[in-house]
Amino acid sequence: MRVLGIETSCDETAAAVVTEKKEVLSHVVFSQIESHKIFGGVVPEIGARAHLEKIQDVIEQTMKEANLEFQDLDAIAATCGPGLIGGVLVGAVTGKSIAAYHQKPFIAVNHLEAHALSVRLTEDVGFPYLLLLVSGGHCQMFHVKHLGVYEILGGTLDDAVGETFDKVARLLGLPYPGGPAVEHCALTGDETRFSFPRPLLAQKNYDFSFSGLKTAVLREVEKQGPSLEENKPHIAASFQKAVADIFLNRLDRAMTTLPHLKTVVIAGGVAANQYLQGHLQALVASKDKRLVAPPLKYCTDNGAMVAWAGLEHWRLGHQDPLTFAPRPRWPLGSV
Ligand code: KG4
Ligand code: ZN
């Protein structure tokens, strides 16, 4: 069983072919970072145009590297939301067109579900598991009960965590995307130098809030003036430590409330952060549980996770009509 997956919901034009035996036959990602860099963030209209320009090349290269023709595929999967709707439309329409022309089943993939299931492509992870989904647009915790059954435990009340990394990077004059830049800058910093808030931790739930933390970093940067340059690594490290403490607190709570969940999964772009992974690993191991994160190349947006999510649904007999409407919002709890 071979499935082509197409991903265009943010700033990566990506495609991959994945098999039921968990082989990734090809995996092509074209990053639009250069187009958005000068704006310090993703500009939706520029993104949509860039997806349109690149999608055909990316899919042709994917098929070539897999050494396959479209007829050899069993199904076509494409991200149909949530995301920047201009980009989502490009991938969804392309996927539907290939499916229609070659008379293949089409599967409309929820981008968050693709992140949620991505570890099952590379690791032996069974249901149920606890999931921390942390990306540029999301920060949510789920009890993943089964394929398609995602109970949301909590989520951010304001900014997403990746978005916060991107904003902090901009405040510090670091390049976009901010996550890797902040992580790198923090390597030489003292994480105890500045005391930033850890919002909501007194609340006995699983919610997150990052806007107060972001504002505290802004105030500190304003206060620094000329000494900003020398204190940048310390600010980056202290910010990252605050994020780690927030994650640890919420996860600890969830592991205590749901003790039967033996596996904890971290997914989404922010899961690429090795410092955060290290802290989570220590906590999870101390509770005799297993932390699983996708390999770095499948943390950030990619076609393999979309193909895999499509494959998981398709092998249970699920497919979608070509009239399936792409959507900017599509909460995971409703899949
Ligand atoms: O999952 P993703 O590729 O796209 C969305 O679905 O949003 O996540 C992108 C986000 C960006 O905000 C980026 O700054 C963040 O993931 N990110 C990181 C790291 N690598 C990417 N955040 C923290 N540390 C990293 N190493
Ligand atoms: Zn994503």
XYZ file of C-alpha atoms and ligand atoms in Angstrom:
362
model
C 0.000 0.000 0.000
C 1.544 3.311 -1.119
C 0.140 6.726 -0.306
C 1.218 10.147 -1.582
C 0.926 12.904 1.051
C 0.826 16.617 0.245
C 1.427 19.403 2.797
C 0.964 23.130 2.106
C -0.750 24.539 5.216
C 1.985 26.946 6.331
C 5.382 27.771 4.853
C 6.595 24.387 3.613
C 5.601 22.940 0.243
C 6.098 19.249 0.905
C 5.213 15.818 -0.427
C 6.175 12.225 0.342
C 5.291 8.646 -0.515
C 4.899 6.296 2.425
C 4.079 2.587 2.549
C 2.094 0.479 4.967
C 5.397 -1.074 6.081
C 6.469 2.380 7.288
C 8.933 2.909 4.448
C 9.332 6.512 3.353
C 10.027 6.034 -0.360
C 10.607 9.753 -0.912
C 10.305 12.910 1.114
C 10.675 16.358 -0.449
C 10.342 19.641 1.437
C 10.674 23.051 -0.145
C 10.925 25.661 2.596
C 9.682 29.179 1.893
C 11.823 30.635 4.682
C 13.775 32.873 2.292
C 10.551 34.483 0.986
C 9.263 35.300 4.478
C 12.508 36.085 6.283
C 12.550 39.807 5.572
C 9.060 40.121 7.080
C 10.027 38.218 10.254
C 7.087 35.819 9.872
C 4.874 34.047 7.361
C 2.958 36.363 5.001
C -0.104 34.316 3.944
C -0.493 35.768 0.444
C 3.184 35.355 -0.411
C 2.985 31.810 0.987
C -0.017 30.860 -1.150
C 1.669 32.103 -4.335
C 4.906 30.313 -3.494
C 3.004 27.042 -2.895
C 1.351 27.432 -6.290
C 4.698 28.008 -7.991
C 6.406 25.050 -6.317
C 3.796 22.347 -5.828
C 4.173 20.716 -9.233
C 7.993 20.517 -8.998
C 7.814 19.136 -5.468
C 5.334 16.399 -6.435
C 7.240 15.501 -9.614
C 10.459 15.184 -7.623
C 8.694 13.108 -4.969
C 7.377 10.647 -7.553
C 10.748 10.505 -9.315
C 12.649 9.774 -6.109
C 10.116 7.078 -5.195
C 10.552 5.688 -8.705
C 6.789 5.478 -9.131
C 4.063 6.608 -11.524
C 0.774 7.993 -10.200
C -0.915 4.748 -11.294
C 1.279 2.860 -8.798
C -0.241 4.746 -5.847
C -3.104 3.363 -3.767
C -4.385 6.686 -2.446
C -3.696 10.424 -2.373
C -3.754 12.341 0.928
C -3.547 16.112 1.307
C -3.725 18.473 4.272
C -7.157 20.118 4.065
C -6.815 22.252 7.219
C -6.310 23.827 9.658
C -3.874 26.400 8.315
C -3.438 29.418 6.071
C -6.318 28.863 3.702
C -4.571 30.067 0.520
C -1.843 27.474 0.999
C -4.256 24.732 2.117
C -6.297 25.266 -1.066
C -3.249 24.753 -3.288
C -2.371 21.380 -1.752
C -5.971 20.182 -1.425
C -6.882 21.025 -5.030
C -3.673 19.467 -6.331
C -4.301 16.268 -4.380
C -7.915 16.073 -5.513
C -6.907 16.652 -9.147
C -4.383 13.808 -9.088
C -6.949 11.566 -7.379
C -9.662 12.464 -9.892
C -7.483 12.078 -12.986
C -5.949 8.768 -11.921
C -9.128 7.524 -10.240
C -7.559 7.013 -6.844
C -9.163 7.421 -3.414
C -8.648 10.840 -1.793
C -8.136 11.378 1.936
C -8.539 14.835 3.481
C -5.980 15.023 6.295
C -6.229 17.213 9.373
C -2.776 18.798 9.798
C -2.890 18.472 13.595
C -3.797 14.809 13.323
C -0.826 14.325 10.982
C 1.462 15.768 13.699
C -0.340 13.664 16.328
C 0.238 10.399 14.438
C 3.713 11.215 13.072
C 5.511 9.151 15.735
C 3.626 6.032 14.639
C 5.431 6.239 11.285
C 8.891 5.938 12.808
C 8.339 4.283 16.191
C 6.332 1.451 17.595
C 3.731 3.529 19.460
C 0.326 2.022 20.207
C -2.832 3.754 21.418
C -3.558 5.300 23.875
C -0.984 7.999 24.600
C -0.618 11.444 26.044
C 0.208 14.044 23.398
C 1.773 17.471 23.722
C 1.232 19.144 20.351
C 3.439 22.205 20.109
C 3.840 24.046 16.819
C 3.809 27.482 15.218
C 0.021 27.706 15.394
C -0.838 25.414 18.327
C -0.092 24.405 21.888
C -2.464 21.712 23.091
C -2.500 18.583 25.202
C -4.533 15.534 24.159
C -5.443 12.122 25.403
C -5.087 10.187 22.137
C -7.469 7.278 22.666
C -7.613 5.771 19.213
C -7.270 6.690 15.580
C -9.668 9.609 15.185
C -10.504 9.878 18.897
C -8.622 12.782 20.454
C -9.814 14.101 23.787
C -8.515 17.610 24.327
C -7.259 18.160 27.867
C -6.246 21.792 27.486
C -4.640 24.343 25.240
C -3.274 27.838 24.980
C -5.576 30.695 25.865
C -3.632 33.151 23.716
C -0.432 32.663 21.672
C 0.900 29.355 20.357
C 4.288 28.362 21.724
C 6.099 28.340 18.346
C 4.661 31.766 17.614
C 6.069 32.920 20.986
C 9.526 31.589 20.070
C 9.253 33.479 16.761
C 8.259 36.720 18.511
C 10.994 36.447 21.133
C 13.506 35.845 18.322
C 12.331 39.015 16.614
C 12.692 41.011 19.857
C 16.246 39.710 20.190
C 17.073 40.509 16.564
C 17.410 36.809 15.682
C 16.372 35.444 12.282
C 13.123 33.716 11.320
C 12.119 30.977 12.084
C 12.696 31.921 15.679
C 12.636 28.522 17.389
C 15.974 27.153 16.164
C 17.563 30.627 16.478
C 16.476 31.045 20.114
C 17.573 27.504 20.961
C 20.989 28.127 19.448
C 21.419 31.544 21.089
C 20.446 30.085 24.488
C 23.259 27.522 24.356
C 25.758 30.005 25.789
C 23.294 31.730 28.133
C 22.651 31.540 31.873
C 19.033 30.438 32.299
C 18.854 31.768 35.882
C 19.845 35.340 34.951
C 16.340 36.657 34.315
C 13.152 35.700 36.070
C 10.279 35.476 33.591
C 6.686 34.549 34.533
C 5.219 31.064 34.178
C 1.551 31.981 33.620
C -1.408 29.826 34.751
C 0.625 27.267 36.678
C -1.479 27.789 39.804
C -4.556 26.648 37.895
C -5.483 23.026 38.258
C -6.073 22.376 34.575
C -4.040 21.774 31.407
C -4.211 25.219 29.856
C -1.299 27.340 28.699
C -0.715 31.059 28.262
C 2.291 32.685 26.642
C 1.332 36.327 26.079
C 2.467 37.431 29.569
C 5.792 35.663 29.089
C 6.245 37.330 25.704
C 5.471 40.771 27.205
C 7.926 40.167 30.052
C 10.654 39.436 27.486
C 9.686 42.622 25.611
C 9.976 44.699 28.817
C 13.372 43.168 29.598
C 14.632 43.891 26.077
C 13.451 47.504 26.377
C 15.212 47.828 29.736
C 18.485 46.486 28.376
C 19.304 49.222 25.881
C 22.974 48.951 24.843
C 23.642 45.900 27.052
C 21.146 43.838 25.022
C 23.826 42.379 22.791
C 25.779 40.840 25.681
C 22.629 39.654 27.499
C 20.872 38.114 24.492
C 21.934 34.520 25.272
C 20.858 34.950 28.909
C 17.437 36.278 27.876
C 17.026 33.451 25.341
C 18.060 30.831 27.922
C 15.835 32.276 30.680
C 12.873 32.396 28.272
C 13.462 28.806 27.177
C 13.687 27.694 30.812
C 10.305 29.342 31.486
C 8.787 27.404 28.550
C 10.330 24.170 29.859
C 8.901 24.765 33.359
C 5.446 25.417 31.874
C 5.574 22.202 29.804
C 6.864 20.166 32.771
C 4.156 21.437 35.113
C 1.295 20.688 32.709
C 2.665 17.318 31.695
C 3.322 16.277 35.291
C -0.279 17.074 36.084
C -1.599 15.087 33.137
C 0.618 12.075 33.940
C -0.660 12.095 37.529
C -4.309 12.337 36.466
C -4.006 9.723 33.717
C -1.558 7.209 35.211
C -2.556 4.436 32.797
C -0.967 6.298 29.867
C 2.529 4.847 29.626
C 3.666 6.777 26.565
C 4.050 10.527 26.208
C 4.409 11.937 22.702
C 5.682 15.395 21.832
C 5.016 16.527 18.269
C 4.968 19.656 16.081
C 7.738 22.085 15.155
C 8.657 23.025 18.741
C 9.260 19.327 19.496
C 12.463 19.775 17.464
C 13.911 21.711 20.423
C 16.561 19.488 22.033
C 16.695 21.472 25.278
C 12.946 21.081 25.803
C 13.083 17.416 24.777
C 15.847 16.826 27.341
C 13.790 18.282 30.196
C 10.666 16.369 29.170
C 12.673 13.170 28.844
C 13.975 13.505 32.413
C 10.495 14.078 33.835
C 8.846 11.292 31.870
C 11.622 8.801 32.728
C 11.295 9.671 36.430
C 7.674 8.462 36.222
C 8.666 5.208 34.487
C 7.056 6.288 31.257
C 8.397 6.619 27.724
C 8.819 9.914 25.861
C 8.647 9.639 22.082
C 9.318 12.436 19.615
C 9.471 12.132 15.835
C 12.934 12.496 14.245
C 13.763 16.158 13.611
C 12.840 16.024 9.898
C 9.282 14.908 10.807
C 8.810 17.397 13.691
C 8.364 20.391 11.418
C 5.855 20.302 8.565
C 6.403 17.534 6.022
C 4.554 15.325 3.545
C 5.449 12.006 5.207
C 3.259 12.657 8.244
C 0.353 13.597 5.949
C 0.814 10.457 3.843
C 0.991 8.380 7.032
C -2.170 9.901 8.558
C -3.938 9.293 5.238
C -2.692 5.710 5.172
C -3.873 5.049 8.736
C -7.365 6.225 7.800
C -7.458 4.573 4.411
C -6.506 1.121 5.704
C -9.586 1.322 7.938
C -11.671 1.937 4.839
C -12.026 5.677 5.210
C -11.881 8.060 2.244
C -13.275 11.511 1.497
C -15.325 12.854 -1.386
C -13.652 15.282 -3.808
C -16.201 17.845 -2.606
C -14.503 17.922 0.821
C -14.087 21.639 1.616
C -10.631 22.840 2.778
C -10.930 24.760 6.045
C -8.809 27.313 7.931
C -10.082 25.996 11.301
C -10.477 22.321 12.048
C -10.087 21.452 15.741
C -8.549 18.041 16.340
C -11.257 17.110 18.821
C -13.698 17.068 15.887
C -11.815 14.636 13.590
O 4.870 22.318 12.977
P 5.480 23.497 12.298
O 6.551 23.248 11.256
O 4.399 24.384 11.609
C 3.125 24.569 12.167
O 2.264 23.683 11.968
O 2.979 25.585 12.863
O 6.072 24.429 13.453
C 6.768 25.611 13.163
C 7.136 26.283 14.475
C 7.768 27.656 14.312
O 7.125 28.553 15.168
C 9.216 27.410 14.729
O 9.830 28.565 15.302
C 9.061 26.302 15.735
O 8.075 25.456 15.200
N 10.326 25.572 15.917
C 11.002 25.528 17.085
C 12.199 24.816 16.822
N 12.179 24.414 15.503
C 11.023 24.888 14.968
N 10.715 26.048 18.291
C 11.619 25.863 19.282
N 12.797 25.216 19.093
C 13.125 24.674 17.893
N 14.285 24.041 17.719
Zn 2.598 21.879 11.584
